[in-house]
mmCIF file of C-alpha atoms in Angstrom:
data_model
loop_
_atom_site.group_PDB
_atom_site.id
_atom_site.type_symbol
_atom_site.label_atom_id
_atom_site.label_comp_id
_atom_site.label_asym_id
_atom_site.label_seq_id
_atom_site.Cartn_x
_atom_site.Cartn_y
_atom_site.Cartn_z
ATOM 1 C CA ALA A 62 -9.974 -17.038 12.998
ATOM 2 C CA ILE A 63 -8.658 -14.221 14.605
ATOM 3 C CA SER A 64 -6.152 -15.803 16.861
ATOM 4 C CA ALA A 65 -4.929 -16.990 13.166
ATOM 5 C CA ALA A 66 -5.436 -14.144 11.429
ATOM 6 C CA THR A 67 -3.494 -12.531 14.149
ATOM 7 C CA GLY A 68 -0.416 -14.466 14.183
ATOM 8 C CA ALA A 69 -0.299 -14.960 10.242
ATOM 9 C CA MET A 70 -0.269 -10.964 10.493
ATOM 10 C CA LEU A 71 3.060 -11.061 12.630
ATOM 11 C CA THR A 72 4.684 -13.809 10.811
ATOM 12 C CA ASN A 73 3.811 -11.493 7.253
ATOM 13 C CA GLY A 74 5.523 -8.607 8.892
ATOM 14 C CA LEU A 75 2.485 -6.662 10.476
ATOM 15 C CA LEU A 76 2.431 -5.877 14.207
ATOM 16 C CA THR A 77 -2.099 -6.536 15.317
ATOM 17 C CA ILE A 78 -2.304 -4.364 18.021
ATOM 18 C CA ARG A 79 -5.843 -3.426 18.489
ATOM 19 C CA SER A 80 -7.981 -6.556 17.459
ATOM 20 C CA HIS A 81 -11.120 -4.307 15.271
ATOM 21 C CA GLY A 82 -8.407 -3.891 12.847
ATOM 22 C CA LEU A 83 -8.681 -7.252 11.125
ATOM 23 C CA GLU A 84 -12.555 -7.412 10.536
ATOM 24 C CA THR A 85 -12.427 -3.315 9.347
ATOM 25 C CA LEU A 86 -9.364 -3.909 7.030
ATOM 26 C CA ALA A 87 -11.418 -6.319 5.822
ATOM 27 C CA ARG A 88 -14.532 -4.068 5.196
ATOM 28 C CA SER A 89 -12.880 -1.577 4.244
ATOM 29 C CA THR A 90 -13.819 0.574 0.826
ATOM 30 C CA HIS A 91 -9.888 3.442 1.259
ATOM 31 C CA VAL A 92 -7.195 3.359 1.778
ATOM 32 C CA VAL A 93 -5.769 6.527 2.135
ATOM 33 C CA PHE A 94 -1.849 6.588 1.893
ATOM 34 C CA ASP A 95 0.349 10.371 3.139
ATOM 35 C CA LYS A 96 3.864 10.255 0.410
ATOM 36 C CA THR A 97 6.424 11.110 2.202
ATOM 37 C CA GLY A 98 7.740 7.442 4.207
ATOM 38 C CA THR A 99 4.696 5.847 2.593
ATOM 39 C CA LEU A 100 4.434 5.228 -0.823
ATOM 40 C CA THR A 101 8.396 6.615 -0.890
ATOM 41 C CA HIS A 102 11.120 5.775 1.251
ATOM 42 C CA GLY A 103 11.124 8.685 3.395
ATOM 43 C CA THR A 104 14.938 9.696 3.162
ATOM 44 C CA PRO A 105 14.699 13.095 0.187
ATOM 45 C CA ALA A 106 17.617 14.628 -0.684
ATOM 46 C CA VAL A 107 18.544 17.939 -1.501
ATOM 47 C CA THR A 108 19.272 17.698 -5.597
ATOM 48 C CA ASP A 109 19.219 21.738 -6.214
ATOM 49 C CA THR A 110 19.627 24.519 -4.049
ATOM 50 C CA ARG A 111 18.633 27.756 -5.588
ATOM 51 C CA ILE A 112 20.494 30.936 -4.350
ATOM 52 C CA LEU A 113 18.656 34.299 -4.403
ATOM 53 C CA SER A 114 20.413 36.522 -2.172
ATOM 54 C CA ASP A 115 24.460 37.290 -1.592
ATOM 55 C CA ARG A 116 24.651 34.456 1.087
ATOM 56 C CA GLY A 117 26.541 31.882 0.074
ATOM 57 C CA ARG A 118 25.074 28.294 -0.161
ATOM 58 C CA ASP A 119 27.126 26.191 2.276
ATOM 59 C CA GLU A 120 26.620 28.942 4.922
ATOM 60 C CA LEU A 121 22.700 29.062 3.662
ATOM 61 C CA LEU A 122 22.630 24.819 3.518
ATOM 62 C CA ASP A 123 23.688 25.919 7.666
ATOM 63 C CA ILE A 124 21.232 27.880 9.392
ATOM 64 C CA ALA A 125 18.272 25.349 7.665
ATOM 65 C CA ALA A 126 20.503 22.500 8.931
ATOM 66 C CA ALA A 127 20.164 24.524 12.223
ATOM 67 C CA LEU A 128 16.599 24.712 11.984
ATOM 68 C CA GLU A 129 15.973 21.389 10.780
ATOM 69 C CA ALA A 130 18.249 20.118 13.455
ATOM 70 C CA HIS A 131 14.976 20.509 15.806
ATOM 71 C CA SER A 132 12.641 18.775 12.765
ATOM 72 C CA GLU A 133 11.479 15.028 12.911
ATOM 73 C CA HIS A 134 10.735 15.458 9.390
ATOM 74 C CA PRO A 135 12.428 13.895 6.642
ATOM 75 C CA ALA A 136 12.935 16.731 4.303
ATOM 76 C CA GLY A 137 14.480 18.279 7.696
ATOM 77 C CA LYS A 138 16.870 15.158 8.115
ATOM 78 C CA ALA A 139 17.262 15.884 4.656
ATOM 79 C CA LEU A 140 18.619 19.227 5.099
ATOM 80 C CA VAL A 141 20.660 18.242 7.875
ATOM 81 C CA ARG A 142 22.809 15.750 5.905
ATOM 82 C CA ALA A 143 23.363 17.694 3.198
ATOM 83 C CA ALA A 144 24.581 21.073 5.266
ATOM 84 C CA PRO A 145 28.293 21.237 6.027
ATOM 85 C CA GLY A 146 28.300 22.201 9.185
ATOM 86 C CA SER A 147 31.473 24.235 8.662
ATOM 87 C CA HIS A 148 29.721 27.779 10.116
ATOM 88 C CA GLY A 149 28.737 26.071 13.413
ATOM 89 C CA PHE A 150 25.002 28.091 13.738
ATOM 90 C CA SER A 151 23.444 27.087 16.438
ATOM 91 C CA ALA A 152 19.256 27.569 16.631
ATOM 92 C CA THR A 153 17.252 28.528 19.537
ATOM 93 C CA GLY A 154 13.349 30.083 19.730
ATOM 94 C CA ILE A 155 12.499 27.394 16.933
ATOM 95 C CA THR A 156 8.535 27.518 16.825
ATOM 96 C CA ASN A 157 7.218 24.397 14.730
ATOM 97 C CA PHE A 158 4.495 25.138 13.010
ATOM 98 C CA PRO A 159 3.247 21.382 11.756
ATOM 99 C CA GLY A 160 2.935 20.638 7.680
ATOM 100 C CA ALA A 161 4.617 24.380 7.556
ATOM 101 C CA GLY A 162 8.008 25.051 8.609
ATOM 102 C CA LEU A 163 9.798 26.383 11.700
ATOM 103 C CA SER A 164 10.755 29.314 12.598
ATOM 104 C CA GLY A 165 13.889 30.600 15.257
ATOM 105 C CA ARG A 166 16.728 32.897 15.828
ATOM 106 C CA ILE A 167 20.311 31.840 14.504
ATOM 107 C CA ALA A 168 22.708 34.598 15.550
ATOM 108 C CA GLY A 169 20.245 37.751 16.733
ATOM 109 C CA ARG A 170 17.730 37.400 13.276
ATOM 110 C CA ASP A 171 14.204 35.301 13.322
ATOM 111 C CA TRP A 172 14.758 32.797 10.113
ATOM 112 C CA TYR A 173 11.763 30.539 8.350
ATOM 113 C CA ILE A 174 12.037 28.004 6.064
ATOM 114 C CA GLY A 175 9.826 25.415 4.590
ATOM 115 C CA ASN A 176 6.806 25.849 1.845
ATOM 116 C CA ALA A 177 5.546 28.798 0.377
ATOM 117 C CA GLY A 178 1.975 29.476 2.264
ATOM 118 C CA PHE A 179 4.355 29.426 6.044
ATOM 119 C CA ILE A 180 6.890 31.595 4.802
ATOM 120 C CA ALA A 181 4.051 34.386 3.161
ATOM 121 C CA GLU A 182 3.009 34.493 6.565
ATOM 122 C CA ARG A 183 5.559 35.038 8.862
ATOM 123 C CA SER A 184 8.036 37.147 6.140
ATOM 124 C CA ARG A 185 8.487 40.372 3.884
ATOM 125 C CA ALA A 186 9.983 38.333 1.474
ATOM 126 C CA ASP A 187 8.521 39.045 -2.588
ATOM 127 C CA LEU A 188 8.052 35.269 -3.244
ATOM 128 C CA ALA A 189 8.234 36.777 -6.834
ATOM 129 C CA GLU A 190 11.672 36.220 -6.114
ATOM 130 C CA VAL A 191 10.411 31.541 -6.922
ATOM 131 C CA PRO A 192 11.844 30.519 -9.689
ATOM 132 C CA ALA A 193 8.939 30.135 -12.374
ATOM 133 C CA GLY A 194 8.501 26.586 -13.772
ATOM 134 C CA ARG A 195 8.404 22.912 -13.336
ATOM 135 C CA VAL A 196 10.865 21.872 -10.875
ATOM 136 C CA ASP A 197 10.655 17.925 -10.286
ATOM 137 C CA GLY A 198 10.318 17.317 -6.680
ATOM 138 C CA THR A 199 9.477 19.615 -3.397
ATOM 139 C CA ARG A 200 10.739 23.540 -2.836
ATOM 140 C CA VAL A 201 11.709 23.903 0.932
ATOM 141 C CA LEU A 202 11.964 28.444 1.260
ATOM 142 C CA LEU A 203 14.418 29.796 3.588
ATOM 143 C CA ALA A 204 14.047 33.173 4.771
ATOM 144 C CA ASP A 205 13.919 36.290 6.808
ATOM 145 C CA ALA A 206 11.765 38.874 8.252
ATOM 146 C CA GLN A 207 12.624 41.263 4.796
ATOM 147 C CA GLN A 208 14.096 38.964 2.625
ATOM 148 C CA LEU A 209 14.252 35.040 0.452
ATOM 149 C CA HIS A 210 17.607 33.774 0.728
ATOM 150 C CA ALA A 211 17.083 30.160 -0.783
ATOM 151 C CA VAL A 212 14.980 27.767 -2.342
ATOM 152 C CA PHE A 213 16.250 24.069 -1.477
ATOM 153 C CA VAL A 214 14.747 20.754 -3.978
ATOM 154 C CA LEU A 215 14.135 17.986 -2.449
ATOM 155 C CA ARG A 216 13.041 15.122 -4.181
ATOM 156 C CA ASP A 217 12.342 11.280 -2.605
ATOM 157 C CA GLN A 218 12.702 8.249 -4.191
ATOM 158 C CA VAL A 219 9.319 6.165 -4.974
ATOM 159 C CA ARG A 220 8.991 2.423 -3.351
ATOM 160 C CA ASP A 221 9.418 -0.222 -6.381
ATOM 161 C CA GLU A 222 6.677 -2.058 -4.237
ATOM 162 C CA ALA A 223 4.481 0.676 -4.578
ATOM 163 C CA ARG A 224 2.365 0.517 -7.900
ATOM 164 C CA SER A 225 2.044 -3.292 -7.560
ATOM 165 C CA VAL A 226 0.471 -2.700 -3.631
ATOM 166 C CA VAL A 227 -1.590 0.521 -5.549
ATOM 167 C CA ALA A 228 -2.894 -2.716 -7.917
ATOM 168 C CA ALA A 229 -3.750 -4.176 -5.933
ATOM 169 C CA LEU A 230 -5.651 -3.071 -3.200
ATOM 170 C CA GLN A 231 -7.529 -1.789 -6.384
ATOM 171 C CA ASN A 232 -8.695 -5.102 -7.013
ATOM 172 C CA ALA A 233 -9.209 -5.826 -3.665
ATOM 173 C CA GLY A 234 -12.508 -3.382 -3.983
ATOM 174 C CA LYS A 235 -10.467 -0.529 -2.027
ATOM 175 C CA GLN A 236 -10.404 2.840 -3.414
ATOM 176 C CA ILE A 237 -7.308 4.884 -2.967
ATOM 177 C CA VAL A 238 -6.024 8.058 -2.431
ATOM 178 C CA LEU A 239 -3.255 10.497 -2.175
ATOM 179 C CA MET A 240 -2.783 13.188 0.367
ATOM 180 C CA SER A 241 0.205 14.873 0.972
ATOM 181 C CA GLY A 242 1.696 18.334 2.611
ATOM 182 C CA ASP A 243 3.919 18.515 -0.649
ATOM 183 C CA ASN A 244 3.241 20.660 -3.483
ATOM 184 C CA ALA A 245 0.374 19.233 -5.542
ATOM 185 C CA THR A 246 2.849 19.035 -8.837
ATOM 186 C CA VAL A 247 4.644 17.121 -6.468
ATOM 187 C CA ALA A 248 2.136 14.895 -5.710
ATOM 188 C CA HIS A 249 0.322 14.472 -8.592
ATOM 189 C CA GLN A 250 4.126 13.331 -10.245
ATOM 190 C CA VAL A 251 3.935 10.106 -7.693
ATOM 191 C CA ALA A 252 0.226 9.759 -7.880
ATOM 192 C CA ALA A 253 0.757 9.232 -11.192
ATOM 193 C CA GLU A 254 4.356 6.607 -11.032
ATOM 194 C CA VAL A 255 2.442 4.391 -9.053
ATOM 195 C CA GLY A 256 -1.298 4.705 -10.211
ATOM 196 C CA ILE A 257 -3.635 6.765 -7.971
ATOM 197 C CA SER A 258 -6.642 8.595 -9.719
ATOM 198 C CA GLU A 259 -7.858 10.645 -6.270
ATOM 199 C CA VAL A 260 -4.739 12.836 -5.290
ATOM 200 C CA TYR A 261 -5.020 16.342 -2.453
ATOM 201 C CA GLY A 262 -1.252 18.012 -2.497
ATOM 202 C CA ASP A 263 -0.192 21.039 -0.127
ATOM 203 C CA MET A 264 -2.740 19.606 2.434
ATOM 204 C CA ARG A 265 -1.500 20.256 6.882
ATOM 205 C CA PRO A 266 -3.003 17.608 8.584
ATOM 206 C CA ASP A 267 -6.271 19.425 9.935
ATOM 207 C CA ASP A 268 -6.602 19.205 6.271
ATOM 208 C CA LYS A 269 -6.061 15.688 5.908
ATOM 209 C CA LEU A 270 -8.507 15.106 9.060
ATOM 210 C CA ARG A 271 -10.982 16.898 7.597
ATOM 211 C CA GLN A 272 -10.615 14.903 4.462
ATOM 212 C CA VAL A 273 -10.575 11.927 5.524
ATOM 213 C CA GLN A 274 -13.864 13.069 8.727
ATOM 214 C CA ALA A 275 -15.865 13.840 4.487
ATOM 215 C CA LEU A 276 -14.874 10.282 3.690
ATOM 216 C CA GLN A 277 -16.566 8.985 7.335
ATOM 217 C CA GLN A 278 -19.048 11.267 6.768
ATOM 218 C CA GLN A 279 -19.752 9.738 3.472
ATOM 219 C CA GLY A 280 -20.042 6.274 4.148
ATOM 220 C CA ALA A 281 -16.790 5.009 4.022
ATOM 221 C CA ILE A 282 -14.769 2.273 5.960
ATOM 222 C CA VAL A 283 -11.335 4.766 6.209
ATOM 223 C CA VAL A 284 -7.670 3.198 6.396
ATOM 224 C CA MET A 285 -5.056 5.543 6.468
ATOM 225 C CA VAL A 286 -1.222 4.799 5.962
ATOM 226 C CA GLY A 287 1.359 7.332 7.698
ATOM 227 C CA ASP A 288 4.864 7.977 8.586
ATOM 228 C CA GLY A 289 5.225 11.329 10.123
ATOM 229 C CA ILE A 290 4.857 12.893 13.544
ATOM 230 C CA ASN A 291 1.777 14.425 11.231
ATOM 231 C CA ASP A 292 -0.042 12.019 10.868
ATOM 232 C CA ALA A 293 -1.211 11.299 14.563
ATOM 233 C CA PRO A 294 -4.458 12.783 14.171
ATOM 234 C CA VAL A 295 -5.343 11.737 11.198
ATOM 235 C CA LEU A 296 -4.100 7.917 11.907
ATOM 236 C CA ALA A 297 -6.513 8.109 15.515
ATOM 237 C CA THR A 298 -9.450 9.299 13.457
ATOM 238 C CA ALA A 299 -9.661 6.505 10.376
ATOM 239 C CA ASP A 300 -11.505 3.778 10.934
ATOM 240 C CA VAL A 301 -7.485 2.405 10.444
ATOM 241 C CA SER A 302 -4.451 3.348 11.213
ATOM 242 C CA VAL A 303 -2.219 1.978 9.582
ATOM 243 C CA ALA A 304 1.627 3.345 10.327
ATOM 244 C CA MET A 305 5.096 2.237 8.937
ATOM 245 C CA ARG A 306 8.553 0.469 11.175
ATOM 246 C CA SER A 307 10.205 4.253 10.459
ATOM 247 C CA ALA A 308 7.600 5.892 11.957
ATOM 248 C CA ALA A 309 7.562 8.412 14.876
ATOM 249 C CA ASP A 310 6.529 6.593 18.236
ATOM 250 C CA ILE A 311 4.071 8.766 18.538
ATOM 251 C CA SER A 312 1.871 7.350 14.832
ATOM 252 C CA GLN A 313 3.023 3.921 15.850
ATOM 253 C CA ALA A 314 0.946 4.847 19.477
ATOM 254 C CA SER A 315 -2.141 6.028 17.221
ATOM 255 C CA ALA A 316 -1.624 2.659 14.804
ATOM 256 C CA ASP A 317 -4.061 0.047 14.927
ATOM 257 C CA ILE A 318 -1.371 -2.352 12.089
ATOM 258 C CA VAL A 319 2.052 -1.554 12.597
ATOM 259 C CA LEU A 320 4.335 -2.626 9.419
ATOM 260 C CA MET A 321 7.557 -4.453 11.076
ATOM 261 C CA SER A 322 9.309 -3.870 7.674
ATOM 262 C CA ASP A 323 10.386 -1.093 5.007
ATOM 263 C CA GLU A 324 7.912 -3.497 2.442
ATOM 264 C CA LEU A 325 5.187 -2.232 1.122
ATOM 265 C CA GLY A 326 3.860 -5.154 0.288
ATOM 266 C CA ALA A 327 3.033 -7.183 2.963
ATOM 267 C CA LEU A 328 -0.272 -4.335 3.654
ATOM 268 C CA ALA A 329 -1.755 -5.565 0.751
ATOM 269 C CA THR A 330 -1.093 -9.155 2.351
ATOM 270 C CA GLY A 331 -2.636 -7.680 5.721
ATOM 271 C CA VAL A 332 -5.552 -7.183 3.555
ATOM 272 C CA ARG A 333 -5.411 -10.013 2.077
ATOM 273 C CA LEU A 334 -5.769 -12.061 4.504
ATOM 274 C CA ALA A 335 -8.178 -10.201 6.601
ATOM 275 C CA ASN A 336 -11.063 -11.025 3.618
ATOM 276 C CA ARG A 337 -9.896 -14.589 4.153
ATOM 277 C CA THR A 338 -10.707 -14.656 7.730
ATOM 278 C CA LEU A 339 -13.702 -12.473 6.883
ATOM 279 C CA ARG A 340 -14.831 -15.433 4.226
ATOM 280 C CA ILE A 341 -14.072 -18.478 7.327
ATOM 281 C CA ILE A 342 -15.456 -16.784 10.052
ATOM 282 C CA ARG A 343 -18.758 -16.433 8.056
ATOM 283 C CA GLN A 344 -17.835 -19.673 7.317
ATOM 284 C CA ASN A 345 -17.644 -21.099 11.540
ATOM 285 C CA LEU A 346 -20.827 -19.252 12.257
ATOM 286 C CA ALA A 347 -22.354 -20.979 9.968
ATOM 287 C CA TRP A 348 -21.996 -23.982 10.109
ATOM 288 C CA ALA A 349 -22.175 -23.471 13.949
ATOM 289 C CA VAL A 350 -25.520 -22.066 13.506
ATOM 290 C CA SER A 351 -26.794 -25.435 10.809
ATOM 291 C CA TYR A 352 -25.557 -27.837 12.881
ATOM 292 C CA ASN A 353 -27.013 -26.520 16.697
ATOM 293 C CA MET A 354 -30.291 -26.356 13.986
ATOM 294 C CA ILE A 355 -30.092 -29.591 13.700
ATOM 295 C CA ALA A 356 -28.294 -31.625 16.657
ATOM 296 C CA LEU A 357 -30.086 -29.171 19.473
ATOM 297 C CA PRO A 358 -33.829 -30.177 18.503
ATOM 298 C CA ALA A 359 -32.373 -34.513 17.481
ATOM 299 C CA ALA A 360 -31.088 -34.497 21.070
ATOM 300 C CA ALA A 361 -34.027 -32.891 22.588
ATOM 301 C CA LEU A 362 -36.208 -35.769 21.224
ATOM 302 C CA GLY A 363 -34.113 -38.162 22.266
ATOM 303 C CA PHE A 364 -32.986 -39.081 19.260
ATOM 304 C CA VAL A 365 -29.239 -38.602 20.086
ATOM 305 C CA ALA A 366 -27.651 -40.398 22.518
ATOM 306 C CA PRO A 367 -26.009 -38.558 24.878
ATOM 307 C CA TRP A 368 -22.470 -40.094 23.582
ATOM 308 C CA MET A 369 -23.373 -39.370 20.426
ATOM 309 C CA ALA A 370 -24.290 -35.332 21.073
ATOM 310 C CA ALA A 371 -20.247 -35.006 23.133
ATOM 311 C CA ILE A 372 -18.638 -36.592 19.717
ATOM 312 C CA GLY A 373 -20.797 -34.246 17.750
ATOM 313 C CA MET A 374 -20.102 -31.081 19.424
ATOM 314 C CA SER A 375 -16.197 -32.104 19.510
ATOM 315 C CA SER A 376 -16.153 -32.550 16.498
ATOM 316 C CA SER A 377 -17.835 -29.443 15.588
ATOM 317 C CA SER A 378 -15.137 -27.338 17.080
ATOM 318 C CA LEU A 379 -12.639 -28.660 15.973
ATOM 319 C CA LEU A 380 -13.997 -28.191 12.392
ATOM 320 C CA VAL A 381 -13.704 -24.345 13.328
ATOM 321 C CA VAL A 382 -10.642 -24.745 14.643
ATOM 322 C CA VAL A 383 -8.815 -26.973 12.171
ATOM 323 C CA ASN A 384 -11.228 -24.347 9.171
ATOM 324 C CA ALA A 385 -9.424 -21.092 11.151
ATOM 325 C CA LEU A 386 -5.911 -22.891 10.991
ATOM 326 C CA ARG A 387 -5.462 -22.509 7.654
ATOM 327 C CA LEU A 388 -5.282 -18.738 7.715
ATOM 328 C CA THR A 389 -2.367 -19.635 9.662
ATOM 329 C CA ARG A 390 -0.143 -20.801 5.570
ATOM 330 C CA GLU A 391 -0.887 -17.338 4.187
ATOM 331 C CA ARG A 392 1.990 -15.949 2.514
#
């Protein structure tokens, strides 16, 4: 049954790397999603730039891009794409703080780019200058040691199938949780759009790790769906981990199952297939136990001839194989 299901999973765009993944996926109680690259496409774009110093927009974008050129984060790639590249900046001494930001040196000056908490810890910039009010997107701040220079607003598109996948998983009895490193406002916006009620924003990788461990301590069986380098620790900790095709290599290496396409709907198919696999395993075990409880005493007492026993055992084996092969028709 597991062999047939593994083949069916691959046909449906899911590569099962570790054998325990199928059975644990069926028994799971919680599905935890990262936001960027899973519920969203993972290709954000810069939709607004708030300039807070006397430097020009293109210059600040080029400074941000020089720092983010050393990052694999989707937000960093968005800033690199948005930069005109006309200033020829190059950053040295890059330090990456997972889930928070980057620091580096450009033209003899230390620069910092990341979320508000990261900037507050490393710069004397006055964060009261950050424009107030609701922002439809993720804020990325750029500052030097003394001053806040710019606030970039990035927006990522939610996958078309995300809401239906969340609904399918909820109908399968799973508790859905969203854990995002983006600010809480953006996390709640995406959660409302796809139908998730339990939401956590402004989470660093170690925050996600602690939250998943807390769920496990309460008896939950957790499936973690992630995409970025920052998700590798929590993917390794979850009972079942699922990485997207576009995920970083370290995330895929930590995963039990990899989605071989960008279709999130394959995850709902995988859960349904895992549930069917568990049912068929139970059916086959029930049949085998029942058959042997009847056939073995009958053979021992001489009621079954050897040729009849051979035919019976072969037929029993054939029956469980045919029953398992029903899994290969799953689409």
